[in-house]
Amino acid sequence: MRSDSVRQMLASIVLGFEAVMFFFAALVVFGLKALPPAPALIGGAAVCVALLLNAVLVRYRWGYWLGWVMQGVIAATTVLVPLMGVVAVIFIGIWVYVMVVGARIDRQKAARVDVEHPPESVEEG
């Protein structure tokens, strides 16, 4: 089923890009030996899968809340690699922008549809 929600489409794109970024971040954690190999790679893969799954789940209202949780998970990685803070700030900024602007565009589209196609009045007869 296709959605016409701009916010949903943009959120899915951001989460997909975050999954790719986190794949490389997991390799950095592994390469810097910030964690042992298994937790670095398995944990990184789990977060990547969670981000990709979240990209699909934004079709539900609670999927956006899960997206906020995932932003927190990415921010928490600054404990392991402090430079991830820069990446986290960038992606959280993009996420906030998508949530605000995407919702505004969806409201404008809905208002335009209401003006172009007003509900039909029921005549009593």
JSON list of C-alpha atoms in Angstrom, two decimals:
[
{"chain": "A", "resi": 1, "resn": "MET", "atom": "CA", "xyz": [0.00, 0.00, 0.00]},
{"chain": "A", "resi": 2, "resn": "ARG", "atom": "CA", "xyz": [1.40, 3.36, -1.02]},
{"chain": "A", "resi": 3, "resn": "SER", "atom": "CA", "xyz": [1.36, 6.29, 1.36]},
{"chain": "A", "resi": 4, "resn": "ASP", "atom": "CA", "xyz": [1.14, 9.92, 0.33]},
{"chain": "A", "resi": 5, "resn": "SER", "atom": "CA", "xyz": [2.66, 11.15, 3.60]},
{"chain": "A", "resi": 6, "resn": "VAL", "atom": "CA", "xyz": [5.75, 13.24, 2.95]},
{"chain": "A", "resi": 7, "resn": "ARG", "atom": "CA", "xyz": [6.80, 12.87, 6.58]},
{"chain": "A", "resi": 8, "resn": "GLN", "atom": "CA", "xyz": [6.63, 9.09, 6.32]},
{"chain": "A", "resi": 9, "resn": "MET", "atom": "CA", "xyz": [8.67, 8.99, 3.12]},
{"chain": "A", "resi": 10, "resn": "LEU", "atom": "CA", "xyz": [11.33, 11.37, 4.45]},
{"chain": "A", "resi": 11, "resn": "ALA", "atom": "CA", "xyz": [11.55, 9.54, 7.78]},
{"chain": "A", "resi": 12, "resn": "SER", "atom": "CA", "xyz": [12.09, 6.25, 5.95]},
{"chain": "A", "resi": 13, "resn": "ILE", "atom": "CA", "xyz": [14.87, 7.79, 3.88]},
{"chain": "A", "resi": 14, "resn": "VAL", "atom": "CA", "xyz": [16.62, 9.23, 6.95]},
{"chain": "A", "resi": 15, "resn": "LEU", "atom": "CA", "xyz": [16.41, 5.91, 8.80]},
{"chain": "A", "resi": 16, "resn": "GLY", "atom": "CA", "xyz": [17.78, 4.09, 5.76]},
{"chain": "A", "resi": 17, "resn": "PHE", "atom": "CA", "xyz": [20.75, 6.45, 5.55]},
{"chain": "A", "resi": 18, "resn": "GLU", "atom": "CA", "xyz": [21.30, 6.05, 9.28]},
{"chain": "A", "resi": 19, "resn": "ALA", "atom": "CA", "xyz": [21.43, 2.27, 8.85]},
{"chain": "A", "resi": 20, "resn": "VAL", "atom": "CA", "xyz": [24.17, 2.65, 6.23]},
{"chain": "A", "resi": 21, "resn": "MET", "atom": "CA", "xyz": [26.04, 5.12, 8.44]},
{"chain": "A", "resi": 22, "resn": "PHE", "atom": "CA", "xyz": [25.74, 2.84, 11.45]},
{"chain": "A", "resi": 23, "resn": "PHE", "atom": "CA", "xyz": [27.16, -0.07, 9.46]},
{"chain": "A", "resi": 24, "resn": "PHE", "atom": "CA", "xyz": [30.32, 1.96, 8.95]},
{"chain": "A", "resi": 25, "resn": "ALA", "atom": "CA", "xyz": [30.23, 3.14, 12.57]},
{"chain": "A", "resi": 26, "resn": "ALA", "atom": "CA", "xyz": [30.20, -0.49, 13.72]},
{"chain": "A", "resi": 27, "resn": "LEU", "atom": "CA", "xyz": [33.26, -1.13, 11.59]},
{"chain": "A", "resi": 28, "resn": "VAL", "atom": "CA", "xyz": [34.96, 1.86, 13.21]},
{"chain": "A", "resi": 29, "resn": "VAL", "atom": "CA", "xyz": [34.12, 0.55, 16.70]},
{"chain": "A", "resi": 30, "resn": "PHE", "atom": "CA", "xyz": [35.54, -2.82, 15.66]},
{"chain": "A", "resi": 31, "resn": "GLY", "atom": "CA", "xyz": [38.66, -1.28, 14.10]},
{"chain": "A", "resi": 32, "resn": "LEU", "atom": "CA", "xyz": [39.38, 0.96, 17.10]},
{"chain": "A", "resi": 33, "resn": "LYS", "atom": "CA", "xyz": [38.83, -2.02, 19.40]},
{"chain": "A", "resi": 34, "resn": "ALA", "atom": "CA", "xyz": [36.38, 0.05, 21.46]},
{"chain": "A", "resi": 35, "resn": "LEU", "atom": "CA", "xyz": [34.49, -3.23, 21.99]},
{"chain": "A", "resi": 36, "resn": "PRO", "atom": "CA", "xyz": [35.42, -6.86, 21.45]},
{"chain": "A", "resi": 37, "resn": "PRO", "atom": "CA", "xyz": [34.72, -8.07, 17.89]},
{"chain": "A", "resi": 38, "resn": "ALA", "atom": "CA", "xyz": [31.48, -9.98, 18.57]},
{"chain": "A", "resi": 39, "resn": "PRO", "atom": "CA", "xyz": [29.62, -7.19, 20.42]},
{"chain": "A", "resi": 40, "resn": "ALA", "atom": "CA", "xyz": [30.89, -4.55, 17.99]},
{"chain": "A", "resi": 41, "resn": "LEU", "atom": "CA", "xyz": [29.78, -6.38, 14.86]},
{"chain": "A", "resi": 42, "resn": "ILE", "atom": "CA", "xyz": [26.69, -8.16, 16.18]},
{"chain": "A", "resi": 43, "resn": "GLY", "atom": "CA", "xyz": [25.51, -5.08, 18.07]},
{"chain": "A", "resi": 44, "resn": "GLY", "atom": "CA", "xyz": [26.15, -2.92, 15.03]},
{"chain": "A", "resi": 45, "resn": "ALA", "atom": "CA", "xyz": [24.24, -5.33, 12.81]},
{"chain": "A", "resi": 46, "resn": "ALA", "atom": "CA", "xyz": [21.35, -5.38, 15.29]},
{"chain": "A", "resi": 47, "resn": "VAL", "atom": "CA", "xyz": [21.12, -1.59, 15.28]},
{"chain": "A", "resi": 48, "resn": "CYS", "atom": "CA", "xyz": [21.28, -1.54, 11.45]},
{"chain": "A", "resi": 49, "resn": "VAL", "atom": "CA", "xyz": [18.43, -4.06, 11.24]},
{"chain": "A", "resi": 50, "resn": "ALA", "atom": "CA", "xyz": [16.43, -2.09, 13.83]},
{"chain": "A", "resi": 51, "resn": "LEU", "atom": "CA", "xyz": [16.90, 1.11, 11.80]},
{"chain": "A", "resi": 52, "resn": "LEU", "atom": "CA", "xyz": [15.79, -0.60, 8.58]},
{"chain": "A", "resi": 53, "resn": "LEU", "atom": "CA", "xyz": [12.80, -2.17, 10.34]},
{"chain": "A", "resi": 54, "resn": "ASN", "atom": "CA", "xyz": [11.92, 1.24, 11.78]},
{"chain": "A", "resi": 55, "resn": "ALA", "atom": "CA", "xyz": [12.01, 2.67, 8.24]},
{"chain": "A", "resi": 56, "resn": "VAL", "atom": "CA", "xyz": [9.12, 0.34, 7.42]},
{"chain": "A", "resi": 57, "resn": "LEU", "atom": "CA", "xyz": [7.29, 0.89, 10.72]},
{"chain": "A", "resi": 58, "resn": "VAL", "atom": "CA", "xyz": [6.93, 4.66, 10.32]},
{"chain": "A", "resi": 59, "resn": "ARG", "atom": "CA", "xyz": [3.66, 3.89, 8.56]},
{"chain": "A", "resi": 60, "resn": "TYR", "atom": "CA", "xyz": [2.29, 3.63, 12.12]},
{"chain": "A", "resi": 61, "resn": "ARG", "atom": "CA", "xyz": [2.17, 6.58, 14.51]},
{"chain": "A", "resi": 62, "resn": "TRP", "atom": "CA", "xyz": [4.26, 4.72, 17.10]},
{"chain": "A", "resi": 63, "resn": "GLY", "atom": "CA", "xyz": [6.93, 4.14, 14.44]},
{"chain": "A", "resi": 64, "resn": "TYR", "atom": "CA", "xyz": [7.86, 7.81, 14.74]},
{"chain": "A", "resi": 65, "resn": "TRP", "atom": "CA", "xyz": [8.37, 7.38, 18.49]},
{"chain": "A", "resi": 66, "resn": "LEU", "atom": "CA", "xyz": [10.55, 4.37, 17.78]},
{"chain": "A", "resi": 67, "resn": "GLY", "atom": "CA", "xyz": [12.53, 6.62, 15.43]},
{"chain": "A", "resi": 68, "resn": "TRP", "atom": "CA", "xyz": [13.15, 9.02, 18.31]},
{"chain": "A", "resi": 69, "resn": "VAL", "atom": "CA", "xyz": [14.38, 6.09, 20.42]},
{"chain": "A", "resi": 70, "resn": "MET", "atom": "CA", "xyz": [16.74, 5.08, 17.61]},
{"chain": "A", "resi": 71, "resn": "GLN", "atom": "CA", "xyz": [18.11, 8.63, 17.54]},
{"chain": "A", "resi": 72, "resn": "GLY", "atom": "CA", "xyz": [18.87, 8.20, 21.25]},
{"chain": "A", "resi": 73, "resn": "VAL", "atom": "CA", "xyz": [20.62, 4.89, 20.56]},
{"chain": "A", "resi": 74, "resn": "ILE", "atom": "CA", "xyz": [22.83, 6.56, 17.99]},
{"chain": "A", "resi": 75, "resn": "ALA", "atom": "CA", "xyz": [23.58, 9.42, 20.40]},
{"chain": "A", "resi": 76, "resn": "ALA", "atom": "CA", "xyz": [24.51, 6.85, 23.07]},
{"chain": "A", "resi": 77, "resn": "THR", "atom": "CA", "xyz": [27.30, 5.53, 20.84]},
{"chain": "A", "resi": 78, "resn": "THR", "atom": "CA", "xyz": [29.30, 8.64, 21.71]},
{"chain": "A", "resi": 79, "resn": "VAL", "atom": "CA", "xyz": [30.33, 6.69, 24.84]},
{"chain": "A", "resi": 80, "resn": "LEU", "atom": "CA", "xyz": [32.31, 4.32, 22.61]},
{"chain": "A", "resi": 81, "resn": "VAL", "atom": "CA", "xyz": [33.48, 6.73, 19.90]},
{"chain": "A", "resi": 82, "resn": "PRO", "atom": "CA", "xyz": [33.23, 10.40, 20.93]},
{"chain": "A", "resi": 83, "resn": "LEU", "atom": "CA", "xyz": [33.20, 11.60, 17.31]},
{"chain": "A", "resi": 84, "resn": "MET", "atom": "CA", "xyz": [29.88, 9.80, 16.86]},
{"chain": "A", "resi": 85, "resn": "GLY", "atom": "CA", "xyz": [28.49, 12.80, 18.72]},
{"chain": "A", "resi": 86, "resn": "VAL", "atom": "CA", "xyz": [28.98, 14.86, 15.58]},
{"chain": "A", "resi": 87, "resn": "VAL", "atom": "CA", "xyz": [27.17, 12.25, 13.50]},
{"chain": "A", "resi": 88, "resn": "ALA", "atom": "CA", "xyz": [24.41, 12.00, 16.11]},
{"chain": "A", "resi": 89, "resn": "VAL", "atom": "CA", "xyz": [23.88, 15.77, 16.15]},
{"chain": "A", "resi": 90, "resn": "ILE", "atom": "CA", "xyz": [23.69, 15.87, 12.35]},
{"chain": "A", "resi": 91, "resn": "PHE", "atom": "CA", "xyz": [21.19, 13.01, 12.09]},
{"chain": "A", "resi": 92, "resn": "ILE", "atom": "CA", "xyz": [19.09, 14.22, 15.02]},
{"chain": "A", "resi": 93, "resn": "GLY", "atom": "CA", "xyz": [18.95, 17.62, 13.34]},
{"chain": "A", "resi": 94, "resn": "ILE", "atom": "CA", "xyz": [17.83, 16.01, 10.09]},
{"chain": "A", "resi": 95, "resn": "TRP", "atom": "CA", "xyz": [15.27, 13.90, 11.99]},
{"chain": "A", "resi": 96, "resn": "VAL", "atom": "CA", "xyz": [13.80, 16.98, 13.72]},
{"chain": "A", "resi": 97, "resn": "TYR", "atom": "CA", "xyz": [13.66, 18.82, 10.39]},
{"chain": "A", "resi": 98, "resn": "VAL", "atom": "CA", "xyz": [11.88, 15.89, 8.71]},
{"chain": "A", "resi": 99, "resn": "MET", "atom": "CA", "xyz": [9.36, 15.61, 11.56]},
{"chain": "A", "resi": 100, "resn": "VAL", "atom": "CA", "xyz": [8.53, 19.34, 11.51]},
{"chain": "A", "resi": 101, "resn": "VAL", "atom": "CA", "xyz": [8.63, 20.10, 7.79]},
{"chain": "A", "resi": 102, "resn": "GLY", "atom": "CA", "xyz": [7.16, 16.75, 6.70]},
{"chain": "A", "resi": 103, "resn": "ALA", "atom": "CA", "xyz": [4.18, 17.21, 9.03]},
{"chain": "A", "resi": 104, "resn": "ARG", "atom": "CA", "xyz": [3.68, 20.78, 7.78]},
{"chain": "A", "resi": 105, "resn": "ILE", "atom": "CA", "xyz": [3.71, 19.66, 4.14]},
{"chain": "A", "resi": 106, "resn": "ASP", "atom": "CA", "xyz": [1.23, 16.87, 4.94]},
{"chain": "A", "resi": 107, "resn": "ARG", "atom": "CA", "xyz": [-1.10, 19.40, 6.63]},
{"chain": "A", "resi": 108, "resn": "GLN", "atom": "CA", "xyz": [-0.84, 21.74, 3.63]},
{"chain": "A", "resi": 109, "resn": "LYS", "atom": "CA", "xyz": [-1.60, 18.87, 1.23]},
{"chain": "A", "resi": 110, "resn": "ALA", "atom": "CA", "xyz": [-4.62, 17.85, 3.31]},
{"chain": "A", "resi": 111, "resn": "ALA", "atom": "CA", "xyz": [-5.92, 21.43, 3.39]},
{"chain": "A", "resi": 112, "resn": "ARG", "atom": "CA", "xyz": [-5.49, 21.74, -0.38]},
{"chain": "A", "resi": 113, "resn": "VAL", "atom": "CA", "xyz": [-7.40, 18.50, -0.96]},
{"chain": "A", "resi": 114, "resn": "ASP", "atom": "CA", "xyz": [-10.21, 19.72, 1.32]},
{"chain": "A", "resi": 115, "resn": "VAL", "atom": "CA", "xyz": [-10.48, 22.96, -0.68]},
{"chain": "A", "resi": 116, "resn": "GLU", "atom": "CA", "xyz": [-10.38, 21.23, -4.07]},
{"chain": "A", "resi": 117, "resn": "HIS", "atom": "CA", "xyz": [-12.79, 18.45, -3.08]},
{"chain": "A", "resi": 118, "resn": "PRO", "atom": "CA", "xyz": [-15.18, 19.65, -0.37]},
{"chain": "A", "resi": 119, "resn": "PRO", "atom": "CA", "xyz": [-17.43, 17.02, 1.19]},
{"chain": "A", "resi": 120, "resn": "GLU", "atom": "CA", "xyz": [-20.66, 16.54, -0.68]},
{"chain": "A", "resi": 121, "resn": "SER", "atom": "CA", "xyz": [-23.72, 17.90, 1.06]},
{"chain": "A", "resi": 122, "resn": "VAL", "atom": "CA", "xyz": [-26.59, 15.60, 1.71]},
{"chain": "A", "resi": 123, "resn": "GLU", "atom": "CA", "xyz": [-29.89, 16.94, 0.49]},
{"chain": "A", "resi": 124, "resn": "GLU", "atom": "CA", "xyz": [-32.96, 16.03, 2.46]},
{"chain": "A", "resi": 125, "resn": "GLY", "atom": "CA", "xyz": [-35.77, 14.97, 0.32]}
]
